[in-house]
Coordinates of C-alpha atoms and ligand atoms in Angstrom, one line a residue:
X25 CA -11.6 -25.9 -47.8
X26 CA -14.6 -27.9 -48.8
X27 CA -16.5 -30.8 -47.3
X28 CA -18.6 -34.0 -48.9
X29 CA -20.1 -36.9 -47.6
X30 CA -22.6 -38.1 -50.3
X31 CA -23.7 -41.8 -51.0
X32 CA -23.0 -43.6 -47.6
X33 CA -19.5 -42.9 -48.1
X34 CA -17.4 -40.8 -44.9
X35 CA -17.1 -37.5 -44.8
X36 CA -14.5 -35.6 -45.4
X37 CA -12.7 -32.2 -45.5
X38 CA -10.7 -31.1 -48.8
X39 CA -8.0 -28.8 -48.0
X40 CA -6.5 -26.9 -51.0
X41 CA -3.5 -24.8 -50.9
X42 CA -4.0 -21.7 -52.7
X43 CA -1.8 -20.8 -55.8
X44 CA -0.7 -24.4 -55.8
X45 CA -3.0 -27.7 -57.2
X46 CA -2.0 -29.5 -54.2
X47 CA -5.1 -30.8 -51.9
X48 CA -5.3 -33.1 -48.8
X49 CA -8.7 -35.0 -48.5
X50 CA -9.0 -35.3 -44.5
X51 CA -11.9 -37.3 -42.3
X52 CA -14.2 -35.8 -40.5
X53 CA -15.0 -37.4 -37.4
X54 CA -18.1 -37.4 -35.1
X55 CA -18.9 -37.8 -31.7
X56 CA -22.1 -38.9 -30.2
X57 CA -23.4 -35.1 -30.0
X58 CA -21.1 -32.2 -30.4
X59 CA -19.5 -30.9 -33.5
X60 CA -17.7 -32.9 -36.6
X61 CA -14.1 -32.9 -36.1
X62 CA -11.9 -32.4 -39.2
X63 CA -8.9 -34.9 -38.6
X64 CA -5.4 -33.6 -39.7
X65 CA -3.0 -36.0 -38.6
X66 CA -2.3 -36.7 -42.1
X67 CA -2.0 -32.9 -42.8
X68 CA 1.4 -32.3 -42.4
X69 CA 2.6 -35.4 -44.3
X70 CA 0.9 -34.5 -46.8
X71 CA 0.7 -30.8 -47.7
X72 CA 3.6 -30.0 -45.3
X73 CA 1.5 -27.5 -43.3
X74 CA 0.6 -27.2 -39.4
X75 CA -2.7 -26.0 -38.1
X76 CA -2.4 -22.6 -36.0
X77 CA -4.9 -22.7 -32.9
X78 CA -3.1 -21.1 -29.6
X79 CA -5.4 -21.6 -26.6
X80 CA -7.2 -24.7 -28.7
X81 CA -10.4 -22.8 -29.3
X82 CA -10.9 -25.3 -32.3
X83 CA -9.1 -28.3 -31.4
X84 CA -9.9 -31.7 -30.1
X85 CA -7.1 -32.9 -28.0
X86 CA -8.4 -36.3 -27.5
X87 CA -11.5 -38.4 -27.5
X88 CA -13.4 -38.6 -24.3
X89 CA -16.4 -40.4 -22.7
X90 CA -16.6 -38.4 -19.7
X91 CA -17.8 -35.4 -19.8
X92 CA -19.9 -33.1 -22.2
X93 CA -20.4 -29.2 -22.0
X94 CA -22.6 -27.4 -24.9
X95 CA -21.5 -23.7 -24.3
X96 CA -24.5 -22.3 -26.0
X97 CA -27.1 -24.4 -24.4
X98 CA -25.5 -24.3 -20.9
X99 CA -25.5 -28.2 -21.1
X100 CA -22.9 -29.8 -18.7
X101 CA -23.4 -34.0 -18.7
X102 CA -21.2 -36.1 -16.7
X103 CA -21.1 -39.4 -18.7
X104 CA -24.5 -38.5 -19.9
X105 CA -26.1 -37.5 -16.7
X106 CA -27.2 -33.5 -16.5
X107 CA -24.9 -31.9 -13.5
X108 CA -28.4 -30.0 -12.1
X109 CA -30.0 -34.2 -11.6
X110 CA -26.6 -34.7 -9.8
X111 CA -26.2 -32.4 -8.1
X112 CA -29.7 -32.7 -6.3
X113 CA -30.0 -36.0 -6.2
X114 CA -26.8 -38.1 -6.0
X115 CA -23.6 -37.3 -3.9
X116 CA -19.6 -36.7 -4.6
X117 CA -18.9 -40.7 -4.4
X118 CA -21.5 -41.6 -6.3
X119 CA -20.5 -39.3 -9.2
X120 CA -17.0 -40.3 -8.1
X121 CA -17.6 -43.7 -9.2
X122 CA -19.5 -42.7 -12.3
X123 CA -16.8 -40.7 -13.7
X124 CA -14.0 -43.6 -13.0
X125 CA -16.3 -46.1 -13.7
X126 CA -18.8 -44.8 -17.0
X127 CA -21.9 -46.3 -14.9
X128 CA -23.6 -45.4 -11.9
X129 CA -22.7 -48.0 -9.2
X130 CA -25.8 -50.6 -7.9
X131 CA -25.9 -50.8 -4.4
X132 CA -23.1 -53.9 -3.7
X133 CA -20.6 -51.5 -6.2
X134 CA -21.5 -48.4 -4.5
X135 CA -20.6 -49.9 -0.7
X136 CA -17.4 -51.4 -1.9
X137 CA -16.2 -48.4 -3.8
X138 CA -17.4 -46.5 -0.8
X139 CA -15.0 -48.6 1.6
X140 CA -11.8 -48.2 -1.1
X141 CA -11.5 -45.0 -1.3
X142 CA -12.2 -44.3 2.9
X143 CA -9.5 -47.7 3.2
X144 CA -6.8 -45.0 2.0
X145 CA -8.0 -42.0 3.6
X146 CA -4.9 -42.2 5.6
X147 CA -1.5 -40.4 5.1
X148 CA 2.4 -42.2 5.6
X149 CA 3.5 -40.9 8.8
X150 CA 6.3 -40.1 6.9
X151 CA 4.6 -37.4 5.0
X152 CA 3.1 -35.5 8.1
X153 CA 6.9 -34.7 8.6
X154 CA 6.9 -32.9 5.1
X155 CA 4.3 -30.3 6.5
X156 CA 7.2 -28.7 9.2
X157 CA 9.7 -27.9 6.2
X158 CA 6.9 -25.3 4.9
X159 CA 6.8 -21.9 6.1
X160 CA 4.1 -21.1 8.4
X161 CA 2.7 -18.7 5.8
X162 CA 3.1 -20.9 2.4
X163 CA -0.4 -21.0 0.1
X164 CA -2.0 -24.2 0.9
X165 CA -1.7 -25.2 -3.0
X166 CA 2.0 -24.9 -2.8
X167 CA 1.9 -27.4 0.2
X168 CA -0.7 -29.4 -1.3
X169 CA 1.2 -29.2 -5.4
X170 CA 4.3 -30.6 -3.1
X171 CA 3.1 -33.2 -1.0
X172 CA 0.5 -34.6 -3.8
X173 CA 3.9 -35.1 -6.1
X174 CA 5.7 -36.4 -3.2
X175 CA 3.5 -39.6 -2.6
X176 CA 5.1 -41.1 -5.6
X177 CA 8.2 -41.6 -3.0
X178 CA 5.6 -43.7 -1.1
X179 CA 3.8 -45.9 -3.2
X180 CA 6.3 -47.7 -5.9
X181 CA 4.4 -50.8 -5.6
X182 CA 1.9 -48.7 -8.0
X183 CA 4.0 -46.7 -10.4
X184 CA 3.4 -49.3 -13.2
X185 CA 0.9 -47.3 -15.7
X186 CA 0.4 -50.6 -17.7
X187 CA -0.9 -52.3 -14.6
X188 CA -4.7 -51.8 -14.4
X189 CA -4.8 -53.0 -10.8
X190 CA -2.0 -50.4 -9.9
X191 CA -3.9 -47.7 -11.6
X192 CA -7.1 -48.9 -9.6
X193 CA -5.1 -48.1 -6.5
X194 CA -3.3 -45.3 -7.4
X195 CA -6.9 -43.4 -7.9
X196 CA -8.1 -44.8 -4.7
X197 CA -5.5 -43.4 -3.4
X198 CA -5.3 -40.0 -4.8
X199 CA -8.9 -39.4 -4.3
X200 CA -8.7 -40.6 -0.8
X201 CA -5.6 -38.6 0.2
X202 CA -6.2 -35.4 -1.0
X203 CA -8.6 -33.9 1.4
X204 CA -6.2 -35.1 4.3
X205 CA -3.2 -33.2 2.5
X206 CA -5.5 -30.5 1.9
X207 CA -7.1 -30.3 5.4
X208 CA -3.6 -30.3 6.7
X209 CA -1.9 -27.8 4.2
X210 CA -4.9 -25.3 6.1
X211 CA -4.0 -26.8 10.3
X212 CA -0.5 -26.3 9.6
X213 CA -0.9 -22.9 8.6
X214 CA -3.2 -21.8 11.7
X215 CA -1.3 -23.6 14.0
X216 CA -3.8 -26.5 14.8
X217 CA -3.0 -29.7 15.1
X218 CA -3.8 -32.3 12.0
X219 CA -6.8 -34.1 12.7
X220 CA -6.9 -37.8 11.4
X221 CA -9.6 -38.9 8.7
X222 CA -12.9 -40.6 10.3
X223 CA -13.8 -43.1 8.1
X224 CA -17.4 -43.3 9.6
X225 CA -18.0 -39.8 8.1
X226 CA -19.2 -39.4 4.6
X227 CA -16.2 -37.9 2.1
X228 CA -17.7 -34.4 2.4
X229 CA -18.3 -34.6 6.1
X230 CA -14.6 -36.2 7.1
X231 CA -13.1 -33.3 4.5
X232 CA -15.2 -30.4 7.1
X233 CA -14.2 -32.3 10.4
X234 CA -11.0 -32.5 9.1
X235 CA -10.7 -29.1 8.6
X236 CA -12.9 -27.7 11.3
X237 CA -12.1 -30.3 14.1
X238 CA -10.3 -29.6 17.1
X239 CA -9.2 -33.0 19.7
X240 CA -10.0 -30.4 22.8
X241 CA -14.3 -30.5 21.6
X242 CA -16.4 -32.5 20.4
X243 CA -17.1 -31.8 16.2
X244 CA -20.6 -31.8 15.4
X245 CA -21.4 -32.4 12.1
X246 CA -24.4 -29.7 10.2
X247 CA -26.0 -31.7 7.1
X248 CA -27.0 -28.3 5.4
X249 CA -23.3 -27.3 4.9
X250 CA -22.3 -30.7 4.7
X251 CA -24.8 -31.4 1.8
X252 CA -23.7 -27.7 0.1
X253 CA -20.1 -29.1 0.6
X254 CA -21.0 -32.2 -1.3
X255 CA -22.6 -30.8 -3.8
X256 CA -19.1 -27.8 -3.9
X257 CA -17.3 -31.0 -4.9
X258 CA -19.8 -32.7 -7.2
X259 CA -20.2 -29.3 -9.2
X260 CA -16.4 -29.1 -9.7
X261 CA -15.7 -33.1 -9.9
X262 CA -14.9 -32.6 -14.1
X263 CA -15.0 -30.5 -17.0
X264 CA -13.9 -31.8 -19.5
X265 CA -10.3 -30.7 -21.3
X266 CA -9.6 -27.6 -19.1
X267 CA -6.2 -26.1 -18.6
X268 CA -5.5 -28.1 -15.6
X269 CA -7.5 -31.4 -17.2
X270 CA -4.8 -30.7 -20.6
X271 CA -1.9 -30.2 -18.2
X272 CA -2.4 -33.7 -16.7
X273 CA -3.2 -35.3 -20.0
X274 CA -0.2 -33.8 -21.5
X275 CA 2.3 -34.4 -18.1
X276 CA 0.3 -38.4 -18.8
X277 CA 0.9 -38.7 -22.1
X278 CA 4.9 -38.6 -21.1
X279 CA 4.3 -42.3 -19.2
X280 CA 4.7 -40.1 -16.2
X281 CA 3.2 -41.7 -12.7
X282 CA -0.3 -40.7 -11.6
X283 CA 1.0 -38.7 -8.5
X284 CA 3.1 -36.5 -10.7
X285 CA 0.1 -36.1 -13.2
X286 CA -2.1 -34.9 -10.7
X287 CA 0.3 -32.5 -8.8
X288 CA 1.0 -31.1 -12.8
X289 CA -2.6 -30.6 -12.5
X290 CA -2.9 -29.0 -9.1
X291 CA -0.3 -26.6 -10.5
X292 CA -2.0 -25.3 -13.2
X293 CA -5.4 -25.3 -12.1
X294 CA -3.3 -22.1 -9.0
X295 CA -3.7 -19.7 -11.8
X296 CA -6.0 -16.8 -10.9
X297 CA -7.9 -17.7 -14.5
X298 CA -8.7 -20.7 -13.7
X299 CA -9.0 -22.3 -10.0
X300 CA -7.8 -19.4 -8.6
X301 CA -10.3 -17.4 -9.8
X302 CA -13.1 -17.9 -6.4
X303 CA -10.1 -17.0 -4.4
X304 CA -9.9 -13.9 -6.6
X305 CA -13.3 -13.1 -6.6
X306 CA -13.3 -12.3 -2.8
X307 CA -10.0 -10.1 -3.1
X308 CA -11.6 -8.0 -6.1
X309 CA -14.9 -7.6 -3.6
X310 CA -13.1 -6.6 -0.9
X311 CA -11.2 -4.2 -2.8
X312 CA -14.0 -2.4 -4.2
X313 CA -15.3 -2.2 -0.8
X314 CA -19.1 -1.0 -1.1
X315 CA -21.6 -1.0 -3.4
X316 CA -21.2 2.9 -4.5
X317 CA -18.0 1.8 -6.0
X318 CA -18.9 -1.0 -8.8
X319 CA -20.2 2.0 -11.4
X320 CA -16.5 3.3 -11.3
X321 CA -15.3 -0.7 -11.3
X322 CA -17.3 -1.7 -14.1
X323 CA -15.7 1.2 -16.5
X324 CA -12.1 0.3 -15.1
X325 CA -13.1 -3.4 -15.9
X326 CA -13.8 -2.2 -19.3
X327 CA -11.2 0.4 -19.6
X328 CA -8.6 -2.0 -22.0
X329 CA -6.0 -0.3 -21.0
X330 CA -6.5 -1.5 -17.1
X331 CA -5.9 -5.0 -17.3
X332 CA -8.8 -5.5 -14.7
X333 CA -11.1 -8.2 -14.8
X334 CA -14.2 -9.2 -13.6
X335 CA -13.4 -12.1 -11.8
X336 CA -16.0 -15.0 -11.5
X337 CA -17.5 -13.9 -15.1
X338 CA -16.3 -15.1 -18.4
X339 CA -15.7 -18.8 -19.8
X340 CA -13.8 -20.2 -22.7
X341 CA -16.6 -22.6 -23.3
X342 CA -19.7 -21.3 -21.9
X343 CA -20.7 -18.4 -23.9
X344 CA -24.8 -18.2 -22.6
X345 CA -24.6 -19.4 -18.9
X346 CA -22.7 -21.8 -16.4
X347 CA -24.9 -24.2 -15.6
X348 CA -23.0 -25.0 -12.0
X349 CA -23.3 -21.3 -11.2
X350 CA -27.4 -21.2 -11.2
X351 CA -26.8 -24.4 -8.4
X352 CA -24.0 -22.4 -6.8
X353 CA -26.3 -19.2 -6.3
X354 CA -29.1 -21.8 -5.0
X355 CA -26.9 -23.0 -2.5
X356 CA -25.3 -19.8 -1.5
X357 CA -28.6 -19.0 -0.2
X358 CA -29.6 -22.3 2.0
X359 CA -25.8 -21.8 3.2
X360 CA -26.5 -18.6 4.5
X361 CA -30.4 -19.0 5.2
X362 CA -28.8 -22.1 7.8
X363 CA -26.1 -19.6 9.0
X364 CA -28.5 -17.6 9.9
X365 CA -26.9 -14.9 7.9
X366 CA -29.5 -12.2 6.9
X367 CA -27.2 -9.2 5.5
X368 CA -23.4 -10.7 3.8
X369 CA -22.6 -7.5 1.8
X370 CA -20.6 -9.8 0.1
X371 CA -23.2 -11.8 -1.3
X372 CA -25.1 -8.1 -1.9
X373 CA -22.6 -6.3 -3.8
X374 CA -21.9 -10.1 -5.9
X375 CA -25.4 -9.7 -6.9
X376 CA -25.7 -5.8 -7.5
X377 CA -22.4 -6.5 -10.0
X378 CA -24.2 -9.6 -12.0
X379 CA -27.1 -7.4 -12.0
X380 CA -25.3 -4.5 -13.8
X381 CA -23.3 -6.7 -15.8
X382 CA -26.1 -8.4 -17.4
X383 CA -27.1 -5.2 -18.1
X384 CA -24.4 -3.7 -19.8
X385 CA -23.6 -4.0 -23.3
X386 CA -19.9 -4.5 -23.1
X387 CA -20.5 -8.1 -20.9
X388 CA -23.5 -8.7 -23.2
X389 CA -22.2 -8.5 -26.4
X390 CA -19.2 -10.7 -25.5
X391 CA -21.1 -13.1 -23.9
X392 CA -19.6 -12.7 -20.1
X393 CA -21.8 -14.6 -17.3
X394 CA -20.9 -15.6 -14.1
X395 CA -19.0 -18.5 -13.8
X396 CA -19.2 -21.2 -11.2
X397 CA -16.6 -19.4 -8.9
X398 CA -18.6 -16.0 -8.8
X399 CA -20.8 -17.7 -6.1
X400 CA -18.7 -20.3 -4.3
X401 CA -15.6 -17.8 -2.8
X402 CA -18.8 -16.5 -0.7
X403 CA -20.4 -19.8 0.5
X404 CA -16.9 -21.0 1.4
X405 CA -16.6 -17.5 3.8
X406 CA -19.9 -18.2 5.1
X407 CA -18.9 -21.4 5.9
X408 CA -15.7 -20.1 7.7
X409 CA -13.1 -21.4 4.8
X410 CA -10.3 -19.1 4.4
X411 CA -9.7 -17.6 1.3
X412 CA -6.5 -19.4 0.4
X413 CA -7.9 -22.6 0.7
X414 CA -10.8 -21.6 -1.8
X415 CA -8.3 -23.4 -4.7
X416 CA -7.3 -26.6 -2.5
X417 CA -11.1 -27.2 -2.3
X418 CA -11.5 -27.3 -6.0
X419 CA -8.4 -29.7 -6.5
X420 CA -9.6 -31.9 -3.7
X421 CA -13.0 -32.1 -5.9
X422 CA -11.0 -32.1 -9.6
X423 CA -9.0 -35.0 -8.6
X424 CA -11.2 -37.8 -9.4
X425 CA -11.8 -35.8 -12.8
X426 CA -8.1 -35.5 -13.2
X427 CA -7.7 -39.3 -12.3
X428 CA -10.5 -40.6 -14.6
X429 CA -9.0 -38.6 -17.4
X430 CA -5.5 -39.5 -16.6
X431 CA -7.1 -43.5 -16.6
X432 CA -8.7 -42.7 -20.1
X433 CA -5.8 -41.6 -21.6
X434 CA -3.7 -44.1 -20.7
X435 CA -6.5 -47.2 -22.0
X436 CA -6.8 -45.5 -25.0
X437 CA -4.6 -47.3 -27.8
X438 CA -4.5 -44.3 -30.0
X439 CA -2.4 -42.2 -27.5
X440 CA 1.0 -40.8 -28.0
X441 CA 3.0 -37.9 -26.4
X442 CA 1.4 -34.7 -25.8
X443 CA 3.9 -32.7 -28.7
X444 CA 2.5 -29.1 -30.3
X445 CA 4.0 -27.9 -33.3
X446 CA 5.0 -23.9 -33.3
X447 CA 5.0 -21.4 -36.2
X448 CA 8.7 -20.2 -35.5
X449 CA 9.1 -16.7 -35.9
X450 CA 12.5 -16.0 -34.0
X451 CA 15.5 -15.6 -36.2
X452 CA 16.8 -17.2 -38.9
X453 CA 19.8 -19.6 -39.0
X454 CA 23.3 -17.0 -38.8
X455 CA 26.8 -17.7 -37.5
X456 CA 28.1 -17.0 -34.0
X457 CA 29.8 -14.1 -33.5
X458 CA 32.2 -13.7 -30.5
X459 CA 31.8 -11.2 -28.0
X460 CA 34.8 -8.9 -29.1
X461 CA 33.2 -8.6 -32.2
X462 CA 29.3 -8.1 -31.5
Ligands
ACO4 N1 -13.9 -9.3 -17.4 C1 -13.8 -8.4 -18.4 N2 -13.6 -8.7 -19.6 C2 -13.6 -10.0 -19.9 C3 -13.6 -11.0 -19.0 C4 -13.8 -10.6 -17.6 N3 -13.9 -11.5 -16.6 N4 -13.5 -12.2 -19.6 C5 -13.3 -12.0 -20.9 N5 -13.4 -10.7 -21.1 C6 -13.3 -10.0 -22.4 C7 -11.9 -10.1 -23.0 O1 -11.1 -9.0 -22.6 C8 -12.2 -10.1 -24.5 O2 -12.5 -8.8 -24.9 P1 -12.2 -8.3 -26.3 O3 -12.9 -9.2 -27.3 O4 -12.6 -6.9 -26.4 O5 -10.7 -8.4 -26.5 C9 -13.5 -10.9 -24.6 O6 -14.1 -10.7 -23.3 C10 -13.3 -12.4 -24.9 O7 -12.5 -12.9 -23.8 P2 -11.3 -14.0 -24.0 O8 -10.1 -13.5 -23.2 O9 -11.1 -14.3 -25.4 O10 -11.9 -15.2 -23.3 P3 -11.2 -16.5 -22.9 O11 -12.1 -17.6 -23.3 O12 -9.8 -16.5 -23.5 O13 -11.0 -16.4 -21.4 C11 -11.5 -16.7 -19.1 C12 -11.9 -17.1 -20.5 C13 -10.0 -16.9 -18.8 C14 -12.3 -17.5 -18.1 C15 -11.8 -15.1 -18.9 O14 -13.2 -14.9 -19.1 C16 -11.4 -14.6 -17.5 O15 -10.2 -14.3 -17.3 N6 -12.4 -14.5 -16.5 C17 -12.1 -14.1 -15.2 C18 -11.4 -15.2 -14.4 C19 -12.3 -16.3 -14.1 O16 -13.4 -16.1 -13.5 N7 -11.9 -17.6 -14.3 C20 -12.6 -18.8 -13.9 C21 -13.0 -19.6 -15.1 S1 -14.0 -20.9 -14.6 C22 -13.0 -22.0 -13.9 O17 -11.8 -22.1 -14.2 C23 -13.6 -22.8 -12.9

């Protein structure tokens, strides 16, 4: 494979097949920062091969304007913007609106995107009927994967994709109603009764009274965990073409309704290596109990032949530091400075363990930091979240990423269906044979 761009003219790739004088010459593309992209849609019609990439460590699935992580650098931008600028000084519908929208809002846009998405805060009364066909134990994702794909039985006056208005509502919608489905998926299963949204609340503060709120007392709201709330959601708002991200893209690219999408999403992002993982993080410190046990930990966590994992450390793409972990450790810290909690053991043996995996060779050499969920499963618990409602939170705050990505896709001309290729390696054509003879 060789590459040339000489003389003003575009760069491209050469790809030769060995043994054989047959070459493709293939473009290579560029973003505005990032790496060159070899483009090989031609590659198939022409040399009749397929690229091999399972997981899409190399591959581009799309073009995007929305977000922008460097791995090495620790660089996460939303449309530009650093996460550590937003996260200290704007809020979750603020950066909701940037990510839709590609700008930040002025103040007129701001107030009126403000008032749509608190207009649909409201479920169907319909849907709270859903909640009572659940068990009284089911994980609040399974509710929440249900009832998110069930609102497409509610809203056919916005099915049409092509529509731009539709879509306009559709995300309203979505980003409006999730924290009610979520806040409900967690009263159901305590027995509470659902509280309705409070539009006067901000989105972080009616998501916490919505969750914490009883009709028998008054709620008062606390700005500290409010604000760490807000910034929970604006840390995990988008990332770019992550499993979940790729799983609505792909369930998108079908002409499938937004509600769908976003419950395709919610599905994948369950999985304990993904959005499951702060939920995961609490169960692996709870199971190793006190702090004399992480030696023994760490060498079963790097035992192969134990499947264990250190959960909250490790990223496909960041391979120096997360940058929304370094904020997450920050705010672990006001949450419990305001909680008045002096000693979490939690929070101690989280630290001991980063501090003896950054030590050790084995997470060194392969580049393991903590992740973004190493720190959030213990301000949730601070902050009296259950465990199983760890993931919910991070779909209530992926959804406007999931929706702006979902809206790109479908304005962007150059899409098709989502369709991978597979190097077959199952068994060659042979003839039936029937039972009495096999
Ligand atoms: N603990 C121990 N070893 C690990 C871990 C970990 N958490 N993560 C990766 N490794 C090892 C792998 O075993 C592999 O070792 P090897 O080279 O000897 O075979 C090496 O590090 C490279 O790992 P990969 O599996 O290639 O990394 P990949 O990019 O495929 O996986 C993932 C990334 C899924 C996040 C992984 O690091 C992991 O499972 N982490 C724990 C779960 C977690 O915290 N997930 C949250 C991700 S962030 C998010 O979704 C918000």
């Amino acid at each position: 494979m060789s590459s040339t761009a000489s003389g003003g003219a575009k760069p491209t790739v050469t790809i030769t097949l060995d043994g054989s004088n047959r070459s493709a010459t293939l473009p290579l593309l560029s973003g505005s920062i990032g790496p060159q992209t070899v483009d090989i849609r031609k590659l198939y019609g022409e040399l009749g091969i397929f690229t091999y990439d399972p997981g899409y460590g190399a591959t581009a699935s799309c073009e995007s304007k929305i977000t922008y992580i460097d791995g090495d650098a620790g660089v996460l931008l939303y449309r530009g913007y650093p996460i550590e600028q937003l996260a200290e000084k704007s809020d979750f519908i603020e950066v909701a609106y940037l990510l839709l929208e590609g700008e930040l809002p002025n103040a007129t846009q701001l107030d009126e995107f403000r008032k749509n998405v608190t207009y649909h805060t409201m479920l169907h009364e319909q849907i709270r009927r859903f909640f009572d066909g659940f068990r009284r134990d089911a994980h609040p994702m399974a509710i929440l994967c249900g009832v998110v794909g069930a609102l497409a039985a509610f809203y056919h006056d916005n099915l049409d994709i092509n529509d731009a208005r539709q879509r306009e509502i559709a995300a309203f919608r979505l980003i409006a109603k999730v924290p009610t489905i979520a806040a409900w998926a967690y009263k159901y299963s305590i027995g509470q009764p659902f509280m309705y949204p409070r539009n006067d609340l901000s989105y972080a503060e009616n998501f916490l009274y919505m969750l914490n709120a009883v009709p028998a007392e008054p709620w008062k709201n606390n700005p500290i965990l409010s604000r760490a709330m807000d910034r929970i959601l604006v840390l995990h708002a988008d990332h770019e073409q992550n499993a979940s991200t790729s799983t609505v893209r792909l369930a998108g690219s079908t002409g499938a309704n937004p509600f769908a999408c976003i419950a395709a999403g919610i599905a994948a992002l369950w999985g304990p290596s993904h959005g499951g993982a702060n939920e995961a993080v609490l169960k692996m410190l709870a199971e190793i109990g006190t702090p004399e046990n992480i030696p023994q930990f760490i060498r079963e966590v790097k035992d192969k032949n134990s499947h264990t994992k250190l959960m909250g450390f490790g990223h496909r793409v960041y391979k120096n530091f997360d940058p929304r972990a370094k904020i997450m450790k920050e705010t672990c810290h006001e949450v419990l400075a305001e909680l008045g909690i002096k000693d979490e053991p939690l929070l101690d043996m989280a630290m001991e363990m980063e501090r003896i995996a950054l030590e050790d060779d084995y997470f060194v050499s392969r580049k393991l930091y903590p992740n973004v969920d190493f720190y959030s499963g213990i301000i949730l618990k601070a902050m009296g979240i259950p465990t199983s409602m760890f993931t919910v939170l991070f779909a209530v705050a992926r959804t406007v990423g999931w929706v702006s990505q979902w809206k790109e896709l479908i304005e962007d001309p150059s899409q098709r269906i989502g369709r991978p290729r597979q190097i077959y390696s199952g068994a060659t054509q042979r003839d039936y044979v029937p039972v009495s003879g096999r």
